[in-house]
């Protein structure tokens, strides 16, 4: 099972007596029709592990095109349409003994392509191919383990075991107790006699640990060996992607017209430049300026797209409308909803003025598209209502153009570089849709926004000057809803206090505060107070996420 399995868990581990789930695919829904394969493709069948996305990332780093699909959406028809060159079965929290335990379609094992099972993927493979899996009692294993070689050489393990043993990361309750016919053991750990198993003739491999996490230091090598033995050539490059994407956009749009909402962020910008390259002036961008942007940001976005790229751009300066609607609003959720609703209204107003528009471009990324496998079933809690234009395409009868929906964030950046977007632009920190509104707790006023813009600019300038910008996921100033007393020159001041925030993160889901030196913090506080009228006190926010969030609201 995946790392989410509780030790000796209370989950319904073994039905009495265990009903043997069939490995056939008859109960599974038909997969959606596949587009023509343009690269060698690898299929990852997801059984719900929290680290499945990491498998995809490791493979993409090897220039292998892969897609993650939940086990219950993959049947034999899907397999035939997808035509994978190899299949990976992910980990997951289930037990093969659960009633209706998740199973891959039988066709996976008759495709004639290499298959790699990881953790639950290993167990399911043994179960389907005639081996045996047992419940954990006393053998559950979580965390670091050391694997030593057993049996002969295996192409999957080229370059492994050079130091005699390899560190791996285990996370399982059940374990394989009898191998399926044709399989042999190639690596063992003290608690996992079947840590690495394979049937080399059929090119089936199954490991009990997670090679995709960084606690398995040579995990990437294992994936590299797997894709090499499967015959992948590393043809997934951004240059190739760019050409494919352009051809696809042209085919989809024909001589129609596309509208693209531009936020100034990396995703929508890369999407806009790519689409413009494909269809030129059949694209019109709409940049909604809600008056909650950073210092000079609107001018920069307009200059870059309209002047440098010659992309037809409507600059919808609606700051008065947004700030008016936010007057007197201090509740964070009301702020977010007010902005979200107005944004859609405004966007729609401008978009409906663009004659003949049939398509709406969106910078949707692959992590938004991957369907997750959930075993918890409970409703998830809304922490914050995120700002997007969901629902708009249906309302306006527009079709979606989403040229980034196969990409991870780092791949979007690589594509941006490929398209010639300036490095300083591509490396920009994320900026939230509701903008400065959620960095101004309490009521929003133009005075506060002005102070915040100038202070934020000084802070970011400091970070850049000290060469720290690229080490930080996101840094910004927030203006606090209070004034404090200070003394400047001979006089008393009674001015605003600011909070500075800087975090490191991989995906924004969790974050650590950035450990600036005291010298840096002191120098920055002094500069802000000297250069920005209206501020006389600066705090540094040392809260990680959780328990904090990145933004203050
Ligand atoms: P939180 O504050 O939830 O933020 O820890 C996580 C990441 O999401 C960004 N963020 C948003 N991005 N629309 C966006 O496009 C939003 O409404 C929104 N709210 C937060 C935030 O800046 C951080 O990178």
Coordinates of C-alpha atoms and ligand atoms in Angstrom, one line a residue, residues 336 383-388 430-434 438-439 473-474 476 507-509 545 548-553, ligand 1:
X336 CA -12.8 36.5 -2.7
X383 CA -10.1 26.5 3.1
X384 CA -10.3 29.3 0.6
X385 CA -12.4 29.9 -2.5
X386 CA -10.0 30.1 -5.4
X387 CA -10.4 32.6 -8.1
X388 CA -11.0 31.2 -11.6
X430 CA 3.1 33.0 -8.3
X431 CA 0.6 35.8 -7.7
X432 CA -2.9 35.0 -6.6
X433 CA -6.0 35.9 -8.7
X434 CA -7.5 38.2 -6.0
X438 CA -5.8 39.1 0.2
X439 CA -2.6 40.8 1.3
X473 CA 8.8 30.1 -3.9
X474 CA 6.9 33.2 -3.1
X476 CA 5.4 39.5 -0.6
X507 CA 3.8 23.0 -5.1
X508 CA 2.2 25.6 -2.7
X509 CA 0.4 22.8 -0.8
X545 CA 2.0 25.9 6.1
X548 CA -0.5 28.9 8.3
X549 CA -1.5 29.4 4.7
X550 CA 0.9 31.2 2.3
X551 CA -1.4 34.2 1.7
X552 CA -2.8 36.0 4.8
X553 CA -6.4 35.5 3.7
Ligands
LIG1 P1 -2.6 29.5 0.2 O1 -2.7 30.9 0.8 O2 -3.9 28.8 0.1 O3 -2.0 29.7 -1.2 O4 -1.6 28.8 1.0 C1 -1.4 28.6 -1.9 C2 -0.9 29.2 -3.3 O5 -2.1 29.6 -4.1 C3 -2.0 31.0 -4.4 N1 -3.4 31.4 -4.3 C4 -4.2 31.6 -5.3 N2 -4.0 31.5 -6.7 N3 -6.2 32.2 -7.1 C5 -4.9 31.8 -7.5 O6 -4.7 31.8 -8.8 C6 -6.5 32.3 -5.8 O7 -7.6 32.7 -5.5 C7 -5.4 32.0 -4.9 N4 -5.4 32.1 -3.5 C8 -4.1 31.7 -3.2 C9 -1.1 31.6 -3.4 O8 -0.5 32.8 -3.8 C10 -0.1 30.5 -3.2 O9 0.8 30.4 -4.2

